[in-house]
């Protein structure tokens, strides 16, 4: 973990010309709520952080702002209500590493909270756990930065605070330091100037002390990332070799089945039915964003690239539910899905959304629900990752290598994984385990 202590060495002499900022906070499922990356762009006055994708690694940018050399570090966000164990290990490492990107250490942490965000009581524990990654009294160096895409008066902001016990608690931890940033009004540089003045006031009140970083901890983090990247590269090479060997077997005379039977299994909201439609090349299964779900196993037929294709979609379980919490009707429908395409499926596609792929509770749920089938099912199963845009600049292999639960599932499938990207409708031969499940 990053080990932070307070240091004032040259801070008093340098703080007036240099400001080092680390942006921290959760992430939102509502695309209309803009957060850390947008705030970083407003502060620096340029589009230096990519807001079109999830921030998957800590990134540092510098710019001269009001005659100051301002350094801003953007970090991966965590789900506001989830415990730290459900935050991907890679994200935790990147959050820890953020303070090493602005040596000798940050002057301030800006805790970015969209004004319209509802914060339940669970946020308290989640925030505490994630700030423990820094192993320091982060709150004493923190300003709460409220963001919105519309103007918000002081009265409106105070009204929201009065109606939110969690916001009141957060502000109390931060010494009631706060600032509002309208991230849709780039022309209003006065709001940025006032923010920098508040940061300077905080630095002064802290005795011109910034958070200094233990270099040894930084070296440990860098080594951990190098080792993880090396393991991920080896896993990628193994997968490519496995796929190459399979293609050679097919080219060597093994007859390719002219009728391919697939069964889709997975949790709700992971894109299972959408994946089926992508594979089929048409809207074969109902996908409704209004909250309706697949309640019984459905079968559909098509011809894709000259090959007959049968796909069975099955009901999903709630992604954090134990097997016991899933209804008996859903269990029966999931179990019977493999019987709808006699004599049996060539492959079972276990659909896993990358957004939840490393959540400990979600992975336990996958393991329990796969026990509805005989152990043999793993020999015919391929992990089909969806929501690949969530990866950002990271790779699937890096996430697999960083999480023991995900490794367990992938290894049970003998390293058979795939991703559906864009509008592709092809079904590559490398998704086919040998034989038919009967």
XYZ file of C-alpha atoms in Angstrom:
438
model
C 0.000 0.000 0.000
C 1.019 3.582 -0.505
C 2.419 4.878 2.749
C 1.797 8.597 3.203
C 3.242 10.900 5.824
C 3.275 14.657 6.085
C 6.273 16.715 5.009
C 6.856 20.467 4.818
C 10.483 20.565 3.548
C 10.223 22.915 0.573
C 6.442 23.027 0.434
C 6.171 26.569 1.814
C 8.531 27.870 -0.870
C 6.981 25.927 -3.739
C 3.267 25.814 -3.031
C 2.556 29.224 -4.542
C 3.847 28.114 -7.967
C 3.132 24.360 -7.877
C -0.088 22.563 -7.060
C -0.394 18.774 -7.120
C -3.927 17.409 -7.174
C -5.245 13.825 -7.024
C -8.846 13.244 -8.105
C -10.616 10.463 -6.214
C -14.168 9.177 -5.961
C -16.709 6.648 -7.075
C -18.157 5.954 -10.461
C -21.715 6.299 -11.670
C -23.891 4.070 -13.828
C -25.805 7.134 -15.018
C -23.972 8.573 -18.014
C -25.510 11.982 -17.334
C -23.499 12.372 -14.149
C -20.033 13.639 -14.984
C -17.193 13.070 -12.570
C -13.450 13.043 -12.095
C -12.120 13.108 -15.644
C -14.442 15.955 -16.631
C -13.423 17.897 -13.535
C -9.755 17.397 -14.407
C -10.342 18.817 -17.875
C -12.098 21.887 -16.470
C -9.329 22.535 -13.946
C -6.562 22.290 -16.551
C -8.580 24.126 -19.186
C -8.076 21.474 -21.862
C -9.430 18.034 -22.828
C -6.463 16.108 -21.496
C -8.422 13.243 -19.889
C -10.529 10.939 -22.055
C -14.150 11.081 -20.881
C -15.431 8.647 -23.521
C -14.171 5.585 -21.654
C -13.756 4.342 -18.121
C -10.578 5.453 -16.367
C -8.787 2.119 -15.917
C -5.416 3.430 -14.775
C -4.151 6.508 -12.995
C -3.100 9.203 -15.442
C -1.185 12.423 -14.816
C -1.409 15.678 -16.757
C 0.230 19.080 -16.227
C -0.714 22.558 -17.332
C -0.008 26.143 -16.357
C -3.129 27.552 -14.722
C -3.223 31.114 -13.401
C 0.582 31.291 -13.314
C 0.822 28.040 -11.350
C 2.203 24.717 -12.550
C -0.789 22.479 -11.827
C -0.447 18.695 -11.837
C -3.651 16.643 -11.864
C -3.818 12.874 -11.402
C -7.011 11.102 -12.467
C -7.754 7.726 -10.865
C -10.094 4.755 -11.437
C -13.374 5.126 -9.596
C -15.027 2.505 -7.433
C -18.730 1.713 -7.134
C -19.939 4.041 -4.380
C -21.822 1.404 -2.382
C -19.593 -1.644 -2.879
C -16.986 -2.826 -0.363
C -13.356 -2.637 -1.424
C -13.184 -6.399 -1.978
C -15.505 -5.903 -4.958
C -13.217 -3.318 -6.550
C -10.902 -4.991 -9.086
C -7.406 -5.572 -7.742
C -6.002 -3.726 -10.756
C -8.071 -0.662 -9.877
C -6.895 -0.796 -6.273
C -3.265 -0.882 -7.401
C -3.840 2.051 -9.744
C -5.540 4.081 -6.998
C -2.594 3.410 -4.692
C -0.133 4.312 -7.410
C -1.782 7.692 -8.068
C 0.162 9.445 -5.313
C 3.436 8.260 -6.854
C 2.656 10.085 -10.099
C 3.014 13.552 -8.551
C 6.229 13.469 -6.484
C 7.042 14.371 -3.789
C 3.321 13.980 -3.033
C -0.103 15.574 -3.544
C -1.113 18.826 -1.910
C -4.780 17.920 -2.048
C -7.234 15.131 -2.783
C -10.386 16.293 -4.527
C -13.234 13.929 -3.655
C -15.483 14.354 -6.695
C -19.224 13.926 -6.092
C -21.850 14.734 -8.759
C -24.533 16.975 -7.260
C -27.432 14.745 -8.348
C -25.949 11.533 -6.986
C -27.931 9.656 -4.340
C -25.643 8.467 -1.548
C -27.043 5.733 0.722
C -25.564 4.777 4.076
C -23.365 2.077 2.484
C -21.238 4.841 0.958
C -19.609 5.569 4.326
C -18.016 2.142 4.714
C -17.044 2.002 1.047
C -15.344 5.413 1.181
C -13.452 4.554 4.365
C -12.225 1.252 2.931
C -11.027 2.776 -0.329
C -9.242 5.682 1.348
C -7.404 3.139 3.514
C -5.518 2.226 0.332
C -3.461 5.351 0.969
C -2.735 4.390 4.584
C -2.953 8.013 5.722
C -5.273 10.668 7.081
C -6.523 11.554 3.624
C -9.504 13.514 4.940
C -7.251 16.242 6.370
C -5.974 16.897 2.844
C -9.336 16.598 1.087
C -11.794 19.051 -0.446
C -15.184 17.771 -1.599
C -15.651 18.840 -5.215
C -19.301 18.883 -6.240
C -19.839 18.714 -9.994
C -22.831 19.257 -12.248
C -23.605 20.007 -15.881
C -26.065 22.732 -14.884
C -25.635 25.820 -12.689
C -26.203 25.233 -8.992
C -26.574 28.071 -6.515
C -25.113 27.962 -3.022
C -28.656 27.699 -1.670
C -29.441 24.688 -3.862
C -26.225 22.944 -2.854
C -26.807 23.587 0.842
C -30.353 22.266 0.478
C -29.060 19.019 -1.010
C -26.535 18.691 1.792
C -29.216 19.233 4.452
C -31.288 16.385 3.011
C -28.350 13.953 2.810
C -26.960 12.593 6.097
C -24.152 10.865 4.182
C -23.035 14.120 2.541
C -23.094 15.784 5.942
C -20.884 13.012 7.318
C -18.417 13.269 4.414
C -18.135 17.043 4.768
C -17.622 16.691 8.500
C -14.690 14.329 7.850
C -13.229 16.883 5.413
C -13.533 19.879 7.729
C -16.540 21.151 5.735
C -14.268 22.044 2.806
C -16.210 22.045 -0.451
C -16.393 23.651 -3.871
C -18.855 23.543 -6.760
C -17.688 23.104 -10.349
C -19.976 23.542 -13.350
C -18.258 21.218 -15.800
C -20.370 22.296 -18.757
C -19.190 25.911 -18.515
C -15.584 25.880 -19.671
C -15.575 29.648 -20.133
C -16.038 30.273 -16.418
C -12.414 30.226 -15.315
C -13.294 32.162 -12.180
C -14.705 28.961 -10.641
C -11.335 27.286 -11.207
C -9.465 30.261 -9.759
C -11.584 30.091 -6.608
C -10.915 26.349 -6.320
C -7.155 26.895 -6.503
C -7.457 29.571 -3.823
C -9.274 27.101 -1.562
C -6.520 24.561 -2.180
C -3.889 27.121 -1.200
C -5.842 27.922 1.961
C -5.889 24.212 2.812
C -2.134 23.977 2.253
C -1.570 26.967 4.529
C -3.834 25.541 7.240
C -1.890 22.271 7.035
C 1.335 24.127 7.780
C 2.446 24.020 4.137
C 2.663 20.272 4.442
C 1.865 17.973 1.553
C 1.448 14.226 1.590
C 4.845 12.728 0.887
C 5.220 9.273 -0.598
C 7.325 6.339 0.551
C 9.431 5.574 -2.541
C 9.900 1.963 -1.479
C 6.151 1.448 -1.577
C 6.107 2.936 -5.060
C 8.814 0.525 -6.195
C 6.832 -2.375 -4.734
C 3.734 -1.310 -6.667
C 5.676 -0.984 -9.914
C 7.181 -4.449 -9.461
C 3.743 -5.891 -8.742
C 2.428 -4.370 -11.964
C 5.412 -5.615 -13.999
C 4.953 -9.156 -12.685
C 1.227 -9.060 -13.366
C 1.744 -7.764 -16.911
C 4.274 -10.534 -17.568
C 1.852 -13.214 -16.358
C -0.925 -11.694 -18.468
C 1.324 -11.769 -21.531
C 2.098 -15.455 -20.952
C -1.601 -16.249 -20.588
C -2.346 -14.400 -23.838
C 0.376 -16.366 -25.638
C -1.034 -19.642 -24.300
C -4.502 -18.772 -25.592
C -3.155 -17.849 -29.023
C -1.170 -21.102 -29.198
C -4.249 -23.076 -28.154
C -6.335 -21.431 -30.891
C -3.631 -21.970 -33.513
C -3.418 -25.677 -32.688
C -7.195 -26.008 -32.969
C -7.195 -24.386 -36.402
C -4.434 -26.756 -37.525
C -6.519 -29.719 -36.362
C -9.466 -28.477 -38.414
C -7.300 -27.856 -41.476
C -5.785 -31.313 -41.018
C -9.016 -32.991 -41.969
C -11.320 -32.868 -38.977
C -14.825 -32.233 -40.279
C -16.369 -28.999 -39.118
C -19.879 -29.494 -37.799
C -22.455 -27.978 -40.126
C -24.888 -27.558 -37.238
C -23.580 -25.654 -34.245
C -25.545 -25.782 -30.980
C -24.802 -23.229 -28.248
C -26.302 -22.558 -24.805
C -25.990 -19.163 -23.104
C -25.679 -19.139 -19.309
C -24.994 -16.231 -16.980
C -26.297 -13.624 -14.586
C -28.874 -10.955 -15.340
C -27.742 -7.636 -16.812
C -24.502 -9.130 -18.146
C -25.577 -8.886 -21.785
C -26.467 -12.556 -22.237
C -29.461 -12.091 -24.545
C -27.660 -9.310 -26.417
C -24.711 -11.652 -26.945
C -27.112 -14.225 -28.377
C -28.486 -11.648 -30.800
C -24.981 -10.651 -31.857
C -24.051 -14.277 -32.534
C -27.310 -14.908 -34.414
C -26.936 -11.739 -36.456
C -30.501 -10.677 -35.719
C -32.788 -9.798 -32.760
C -33.646 -13.390 -31.875
C -34.006 -12.802 -28.131
C -35.883 -10.027 -26.376
C -33.653 -7.336 -24.925
C -35.620 -4.807 -22.917
C -33.962 -2.048 -20.947
C -37.132 -1.403 -18.954
C -36.250 -4.115 -16.462
C -37.961 -7.180 -17.947
C -35.944 -10.388 -17.915
C -35.682 -13.799 -19.548
C -37.987 -15.995 -17.445
C -37.686 -19.271 -19.337
C -35.191 -20.904 -21.666
C -35.718 -19.904 -25.296
C -34.387 -21.512 -28.471
C -33.690 -19.839 -31.796
C -32.301 -21.027 -35.129
C -30.419 -19.247 -37.865
C -27.824 -19.682 -40.595
C -24.571 -17.810 -40.000
C -21.692 -17.940 -42.497
C -23.269 -20.942 -44.218
C -23.647 -22.942 -41.024
C -26.841 -23.873 -39.181
C -26.844 -22.297 -35.761
C -29.011 -23.122 -32.761
C -28.738 -20.891 -29.702
C -30.512 -21.398 -26.374
C -30.898 -18.424 -24.040
C -31.572 -19.235 -20.384
C -32.862 -17.185 -17.427
C -30.166 -15.273 -15.606
C -29.719 -15.181 -11.867
C -29.322 -11.943 -9.915
C -25.606 -11.345 -10.157
C -24.852 -11.364 -6.404
C -27.389 -14.013 -5.394
C -26.416 -17.307 -3.848
C -27.868 -20.430 -5.456
C -30.268 -20.711 -2.538
C -31.631 -17.219 -3.249
C -32.461 -18.060 -6.876
C -36.052 -19.217 -7.413
C -36.728 -22.913 -7.966
C -38.390 -22.098 -11.297
C -35.271 -20.290 -12.551
C -33.077 -23.176 -11.424
C -35.220 -25.667 -13.352
C -35.165 -23.486 -16.479
C -31.382 -23.069 -16.300
C -30.869 -26.815 -15.819
C -33.200 -27.718 -18.686
C -31.546 -25.301 -21.137
C -28.976 -27.897 -22.224
C -31.803 -30.321 -23.100
C -33.418 -27.985 -25.643
C -30.860 -28.694 -28.372
C -30.567 -32.504 -28.620
C -28.388 -34.487 -28.637
C -26.660 -31.732 -26.638
C -24.815 -28.430 -27.025
C -21.418 -28.268 -28.684
C -20.529 -25.421 -26.349
C -21.880 -23.657 -23.285
C -21.097 -19.939 -23.310
C -20.759 -18.627 -19.766
C -21.464 -14.919 -20.243
C -19.537 -12.727 -17.805
C -19.751 -8.938 -17.884
C -16.320 -7.401 -17.386
C -17.891 -4.694 -15.255
C -18.586 -7.237 -12.501
C -16.066 -9.928 -13.462
C -13.823 -9.370 -10.452
C -16.504 -8.832 -7.800
C -15.972 -11.543 -5.199
C -19.706 -11.971 -4.579
C -20.455 -12.204 -8.314
C -17.797 -14.848 -8.881
C -19.078 -16.914 -5.967
C -22.537 -16.656 -7.509
C -21.223 -17.976 -10.848
C -19.531 -20.923 -9.161
C -22.661 -21.870 -7.225
C -25.012 -21.639 -10.217
C -22.706 -23.689 -12.433
C -23.093 -26.477 -9.868
C -26.623 -26.956 -11.232
C -24.940 -28.980 -13.980
C -22.669 -32.007 -13.855
C -18.947 -31.352 -13.480
C -18.549 -32.387 -17.115
C -20.041 -29.082 -18.238
C -16.731 -27.294 -17.681
C -15.168 -29.368 -20.493
C -17.647 -27.772 -22.895
C -17.680 -24.246 -21.454
C -16.134 -21.071 -22.782
C -16.149 -17.773 -20.863
C -17.650 -15.118 -23.103
C -16.737 -11.673 -21.797
C -19.096 -8.789 -22.511
C -18.922 -5.045 -21.741
C -15.374 -4.914 -23.113
C -15.466 -1.106 -23.194
C -15.139 -1.291 -19.403
C -11.519 -2.485 -19.807
C -10.223 0.929 -20.799
C -6.493 0.595 -21.388
C -6.227 -2.736 -19.553
C -6.529 -6.217 -21.056
C -8.746 -9.141 -20.122
C -5.633 -11.156 -19.302
C -4.452 -8.525 -16.814
C -7.774 -8.686 -14.977
C -7.666 -12.489 -14.961
C -4.155 -12.535 -13.514
C -5.068 -10.000 -10.834
C -8.026 -11.949 -9.454
C -7.949 -15.476 -8.017
C -11.696 -16.009 -8.391
C -11.652 -15.107 -12.074
C -8.580 -17.311 -12.570
C -10.479 -20.229 -11.030
C -13.360 -19.886 -13.498
C -11.119 -19.412 -16.546
C -8.889 -22.322 -15.540
C -11.944 -24.564 -15.072
C -12.716 -23.811 -18.733
C -9.123 -24.729 -19.663
C -8.368 -21.111 -20.545
C -11.104 -20.876 -23.193
C -12.196 -17.237 -23.337
C -13.527 -14.901 -25.972
C -14.947 -11.400 -26.333
C -17.735 -10.123 -28.510
C -16.730 -6.779 -29.958
C -18.804 -4.284 -31.866
C -21.346 -5.679 -34.317
C -19.466 -8.885 -35.178
C -21.765 -11.803 -36.019
C -19.106 -14.410 -36.722
C -18.683 -17.476 -34.542
C -14.967 -18.325 -34.638
C -13.846 -21.941 -34.505
C -11.768 -21.234 -31.423
C -14.891 -21.126 -29.241
C -15.558 -24.815 -29.856
C -14.478 -27.287 -27.155
C -14.196 -30.811 -28.478
C -17.198 -33.104 -28.573
C -20.871 -32.826 -27.795
C -22.281 -32.555 -24.294
C -24.940 -35.219 -23.891
